[in-house]
Amino acid sequence: MSSSNEAERSGRSGRAFIGSFTSAGGRGIVAAAVDPETGALTVLGATDAVSDPSFLALAPGGTVLYAVSETDDGAAAAFDVTGDGAPVPAGRPVLVGGAAPTHLALADGHLLTANYGSGSVTVLPVGADGALEAATAVLHHRGNGPHEDRQAGPHAHQVLPDPTGRWVLSVDLGTDSVRVCELAATTGTLRVHTETALRPGSGPRHLAFHPAGGHAYVLGELEPAVTVCRWDAESGVLVPLGEAPVVAPGTEGTTYPSEVVVARDGRFLWVAGRGSDSIAVLALDASGAKAEFVTTVECGGRWPRDLALDPSGRRLYVANGRSGDVTWFDIDQETGIPRRAGSIEAPAASCVVFG
């Protein structure tokens, strides 16, 4: 990502990019300026060049933005974001060979997509100009879980590199597991190195690493809890240590957690919860090995699908899909508790990334 210093040298404020579901009335990918003092967003432009760009990733340097197209014939697309307005398509969308890609990440010269519908991970080479090339590999997950309606088969929900860049992890809601994979950069192939089983029925959706790199936090969608894991980057092994709830005792109704974010200094962890429409605050111990539930606050809208920390680490942004807004919060640096600071309209919002 481009740093705040780079933005200052270019003469413009930082930017945010908002993904949204065009099939539900969203504008596609929205570019917005970020006020460095208040965190307020101002829309600069939007493009609906691809359908349902539900998740976004920005290339290092901040000049190219990538999006999945979460459709049955799933695709990924690249956008030039060097201008001051709407993102501009950079080449044609590329099919991923999987259905309903929900997440994507860059790793060692490739873009990887997690394809929820088909339970697979796709590898797409990235050209020197940032354009996407045809898929070199599609890794199919195998397995299921106890929830017949949600876990009849694999559902890859997230893919991301570990902090060292040596490994690629894929989180699968359908198989209650996280796969640690090796990406061969020269051939663009992906193979499973180890697989970590989590509690049956937990439905892991996303994970986030502690800034020190030795722990990871796996968020369950079907059970509102975070599994704290030890991460050994040398051996490529993820080991579950324990769980912490992300809803208060006695919370009515069902909560479907969507995203987990860790503070830059490793002191706090935040979780967005759909249904309860909340942001949970958890405190982490000095080592990162223990998480303790502190409280929840209202998310500022309905059905928070994504939660993002701004580059300063001082604000949280929530993409509220069903109320159609992006709401931002100032974080109390002592307690970790977010306080609502503002919002903008963003129909069918699904994610927020910063450049």
Short mmCIF file of N, CA and C in Angstrom, two decimals, residues 271-352:
data_model
loop_
_atom_site.label_atom_id
_atom_site.label_comp_id
_atom_site.label_asym_id
_atom_site.label_seq_id
_atom_site.Cartn_x
_atom_site.Cartn_y
_atom_site.Cartn_z
N VAL A 271 -13.90 -7.65 16.22
CA VAL A 271 -14.67 -8.57 15.39
C VAL A 271 -16.00 -7.93 15.02
N ALA A 272 -16.36 -7.98 13.74
CA ALA A 272 -17.67 -7.52 13.29
C ALA A 272 -18.65 -8.68 13.34
N GLY A 273 -19.85 -8.40 13.87
CA GLY A 273 -20.86 -9.45 14.01
C GLY A 273 -22.16 -9.09 13.33
N ARG A 274 -22.55 -9.87 12.33
CA ARG A 274 -23.85 -9.67 11.67
C ARG A 274 -24.95 -10.31 12.51
N GLY A 275 -26.13 -9.74 12.44
CA GLY A 275 -27.23 -10.22 13.28
C GLY A 275 -27.31 -9.40 14.55
N SER A 276 -26.28 -9.46 15.37
CA SER A 276 -26.21 -8.58 16.54
C SER A 276 -25.77 -7.18 16.14
N ASP A 277 -25.27 -7.04 14.89
CA ASP A 277 -24.84 -5.74 14.34
C ASP A 277 -23.92 -5.02 15.32
N SER A 278 -22.82 -5.70 15.62
CA SER A 278 -21.93 -5.25 16.68
C SER A 278 -20.47 -5.29 16.26
N ILE A 279 -19.66 -4.57 17.02
CA ILE A 279 -18.21 -4.72 16.98
C ILE A 279 -17.78 -5.19 18.36
N ALA A 280 -17.16 -6.36 18.41
CA ALA A 280 -16.67 -6.89 19.67
C ALA A 280 -15.24 -6.41 19.89
N VAL A 281 -14.93 -6.12 21.14
CA VAL A 281 -13.58 -5.73 21.55
C VAL A 281 -13.02 -6.83 22.43
N LEU A 282 -11.86 -7.36 22.07
CA LEU A 282 -11.16 -8.35 22.89
C LEU A 282 -9.78 -7.81 23.22
N ALA A 283 -9.33 -8.08 24.44
CA ALA A 283 -7.99 -7.68 24.87
C ALA A 283 -7.05 -8.87 24.71
N LEU A 284 -5.85 -8.61 24.18
CA LEU A 284 -4.84 -9.64 24.02
C LEU A 284 -3.76 -9.47 25.08
N ASP A 285 -3.22 -10.58 25.57
CA ASP A 285 -2.13 -10.46 26.53
C ASP A 285 -0.84 -10.09 25.78
N ALA A 286 0.23 -9.86 26.54
CA ALA A 286 1.47 -9.35 25.95
C ALA A 286 2.05 -10.30 24.91
N SER A 287 1.83 -11.59 25.08
CA SER A 287 2.39 -12.56 24.14
C SER A 287 1.50 -12.77 22.92
N GLY A 288 0.22 -12.40 23.04
CA GLY A 288 -0.74 -12.66 21.98
C GLY A 288 -1.37 -14.03 22.05
N ALA A 289 -1.04 -14.80 23.10
CA ALA A 289 -1.52 -16.17 23.22
C ALA A 289 -2.89 -16.28 23.87
N LYS A 290 -3.38 -15.19 24.47
CA LYS A 290 -4.68 -15.23 25.13
C LYS A 290 -5.52 -14.02 24.72
N ALA A 291 -6.80 -14.28 24.48
CA ALA A 291 -7.75 -13.22 24.13
C ALA A 291 -8.90 -13.25 25.12
N GLU A 292 -9.29 -12.07 25.59
CA GLU A 292 -10.37 -11.97 26.58
C GLU A 292 -11.42 -10.98 26.09
N PHE A 293 -12.67 -11.42 26.08
CA PHE A 293 -13.77 -10.56 25.66
C PHE A 293 -13.92 -9.39 26.62
N VAL A 294 -14.07 -8.17 26.05
CA VAL A 294 -14.22 -6.96 26.86
C VAL A 294 -15.64 -6.42 26.76
N THR A 295 -16.09 -6.12 25.55
CA THR A 295 -17.42 -5.54 25.37
C THR A 295 -17.78 -5.54 23.89
N THR A 296 -19.00 -5.10 23.59
CA THR A 296 -19.39 -4.85 22.21
C THR A 296 -19.98 -3.45 22.11
N VAL A 297 -19.88 -2.87 20.91
CA VAL A 297 -20.55 -1.61 20.61
C VAL A 297 -21.34 -1.79 19.33
N GLU A 298 -22.35 -0.95 19.12
CA GLU A 298 -23.14 -1.03 17.90
C GLU A 298 -22.28 -0.66 16.70
N CYS A 299 -22.53 -1.33 15.56
CA CYS A 299 -21.68 -1.15 14.38
C CYS A 299 -22.05 0.07 13.56
N GLY A 300 -23.12 0.78 13.93
CA GLY A 300 -23.52 1.97 13.20
C GLY A 300 -24.45 1.72 12.03
N GLY A 301 -24.81 0.46 11.80
CA GLY A 301 -25.72 0.12 10.71
C GLY A 301 -26.21 -1.30 10.87
N ARG A 302 -26.51 -1.95 9.73
CA ARG A 302 -27.00 -3.32 9.78
C ARG A 302 -26.15 -4.23 8.90
N TRP A 303 -25.87 -5.40 9.45
CA TRP A 303 -25.19 -6.49 8.76
C TRP A 303 -23.76 -6.08 8.36
N PRO A 304 -22.88 -5.89 9.34
CA PRO A 304 -21.50 -5.49 9.05
C PRO A 304 -20.72 -6.63 8.39
N ARG A 305 -20.41 -6.48 7.12
CA ARG A 305 -19.77 -7.56 6.37
C ARG A 305 -18.25 -7.47 6.42
N ASP A 306 -17.72 -6.28 6.68
CA ASP A 306 -16.27 -6.14 6.73
C ASP A 306 -15.89 -5.09 7.76
N LEU A 307 -14.69 -5.24 8.28
CA LEU A 307 -14.15 -4.35 9.29
C LEU A 307 -12.70 -4.09 8.90
N ALA A 308 -12.29 -2.83 8.84
CA ALA A 308 -10.93 -2.50 8.40
C ALA A 308 -10.32 -1.44 9.29
N LEU A 309 -9.05 -1.61 9.59
CA LEU A 309 -8.28 -0.63 10.35
C LEU A 309 -7.59 0.30 9.36
N ASP A 310 -7.65 1.61 9.62
CA ASP A 310 -6.99 2.55 8.70
C ASP A 310 -5.48 2.49 8.90
N PRO A 311 -4.69 3.06 7.97
CA PRO A 311 -3.23 2.95 8.07
C PRO A 311 -2.65 3.51 9.35
N SER A 312 -3.32 4.49 9.97
CA SER A 312 -2.80 5.06 11.21
C SER A 312 -3.03 4.16 12.41
N GLY A 313 -3.95 3.21 12.27
CA GLY A 313 -4.29 2.34 13.39
C GLY A 313 -5.20 2.99 14.41
N ARG A 314 -5.70 4.19 14.09
CA ARG A 314 -6.52 4.94 15.06
C ARG A 314 -8.01 4.84 14.79
N ARG A 315 -8.39 4.28 13.63
CA ARG A 315 -9.81 4.23 13.29
C ARG A 315 -10.18 2.88 12.69
N LEU A 316 -11.43 2.50 12.94
CA LEU A 316 -12.02 1.32 12.33
C LEU A 316 -13.13 1.76 11.38
N TYR A 317 -13.20 1.08 10.24
CA TYR A 317 -14.25 1.35 9.25
C TYR A 317 -15.06 0.08 9.06
N VAL A 318 -16.38 0.22 9.03
CA VAL A 318 -17.28 -0.92 8.92
C VAL A 318 -18.11 -0.78 7.65
N ALA A 319 -18.12 -1.83 6.82
CA ALA A 319 -18.99 -1.87 5.65
C ALA A 319 -20.28 -2.57 6.05
N ASN A 320 -21.34 -1.79 6.22
CA ASN A 320 -22.64 -2.31 6.64
C ASN A 320 -23.50 -2.58 5.40
N GLY A 321 -23.61 -3.85 5.03
CA GLY A 321 -24.24 -4.20 3.77
C GLY A 321 -25.72 -3.90 3.69
N ARG A 322 -26.48 -4.22 4.72
CA ARG A 322 -27.95 -4.11 4.61
C ARG A 322 -28.47 -2.70 4.90
N SER A 323 -27.70 -1.90 5.61
CA SER A 323 -28.10 -0.51 5.79
C SER A 323 -27.45 0.39 4.75
N GLY A 324 -26.50 -0.16 3.98
CA GLY A 324 -25.91 0.57 2.86
C GLY A 324 -25.07 1.75 3.26
N ASP A 325 -24.07 1.51 4.12
CA ASP A 325 -23.20 2.60 4.56
C ASP A 325 -21.84 2.06 4.93
N VAL A 326 -20.88 2.97 4.98
CA VAL A 326 -19.60 2.72 5.61
C VAL A 326 -19.50 3.68 6.78
N THR A 327 -19.34 3.14 7.97
CA THR A 327 -19.29 3.93 9.20
C THR A 327 -17.89 3.81 9.79
N TRP A 328 -17.37 4.93 10.30
CA TRP A 328 -16.04 4.87 10.90
C TRP A 328 -16.09 5.25 12.37
N PHE A 329 -15.10 4.72 13.09
CA PHE A 329 -15.03 4.84 14.55
C PHE A 329 -13.63 5.28 14.96
N ASP A 330 -13.56 6.20 15.91
CA ASP A 330 -12.29 6.52 16.56
C ASP A 330 -12.06 5.49 17.66
N ILE A 331 -10.83 5.01 17.78
CA ILE A 331 -10.50 3.98 18.77
C ILE A 331 -9.85 4.62 19.99
N ASP A 332 -10.40 4.35 21.16
CA ASP A 332 -9.76 4.77 22.39
C ASP A 332 -8.47 3.98 22.53
N GLN A 333 -7.34 4.65 22.53
CA GLN A 333 -6.05 3.97 22.51
C GLN A 333 -5.72 3.26 23.82
N GLU A 334 -6.42 3.60 24.88
CA GLU A 334 -6.19 2.93 26.17
C GLU A 334 -7.07 1.71 26.36
N THR A 335 -8.33 1.81 25.94
CA THR A 335 -9.28 0.73 26.18
C THR A 335 -9.55 -0.12 24.95
N GLY A 336 -9.24 0.41 23.77
CA GLY A 336 -9.54 -0.29 22.53
C GLY A 336 -10.99 -0.17 22.09
N ILE A 337 -11.81 0.58 22.84
CA ILE A 337 -13.23 0.67 22.52
C ILE A 337 -13.48 1.70 21.42
N PRO A 338 -14.16 1.32 20.34
CA PRO A 338 -14.44 2.26 19.26
C PRO A 338 -15.59 3.20 19.61
N ARG A 339 -15.50 4.44 19.10
CA ARG A 339 -16.56 5.44 19.27
C ARG A 339 -16.94 5.98 17.89
N ARG A 340 -18.24 5.88 17.57
CA ARG A 340 -18.71 6.27 16.24
C ARG A 340 -18.35 7.72 15.93
N ALA A 341 -17.81 7.95 14.71
CA ALA A 341 -17.38 9.29 14.33
C ALA A 341 -18.04 9.82 13.07
N GLY A 342 -18.59 8.94 12.22
CA GLY A 342 -19.23 9.41 10.99
C GLY A 342 -19.57 8.26 10.06
N SER A 343 -20.23 8.59 8.95
CA SER A 343 -20.57 7.55 7.97
C SER A 343 -20.89 8.20 6.63
N ILE A 344 -20.83 7.38 5.56
CA ILE A 344 -21.30 7.81 4.25
C ILE A 344 -22.20 6.72 3.69
N GLU A 345 -23.07 7.10 2.77
CA GLU A 345 -23.92 6.14 2.11
C GLU A 345 -23.09 5.29 1.15
N ALA A 346 -23.30 3.98 1.19
CA ALA A 346 -22.58 3.05 0.33
C ALA A 346 -23.45 1.81 0.14
N PRO A 347 -24.40 1.86 -0.80
CA PRO A 347 -25.34 0.75 -0.97
C PRO A 347 -24.64 -0.60 -1.14
N ALA A 348 -25.15 -1.61 -0.42
CA ALA A 348 -24.66 -2.99 -0.50
C ALA A 348 -23.16 -3.10 -0.29
N ALA A 349 -22.64 -2.26 0.62
CA ALA A 349 -21.20 -2.26 0.90
C ALA A 349 -20.73 -3.62 1.40
N SER A 350 -19.55 -4.06 0.93
CA SER A 350 -19.05 -5.37 1.31
C SER A 350 -17.65 -5.36 1.87
N CYS A 351 -16.82 -4.37 1.53
CA CYS A 351 -15.47 -4.32 2.09
C CYS A 351 -14.88 -2.93 1.93
N VAL A 352 -13.81 -2.68 2.68
CA VAL A 352 -13.08 -1.41 2.63
C VAL A 352 -11.59 -1.72 2.67
#
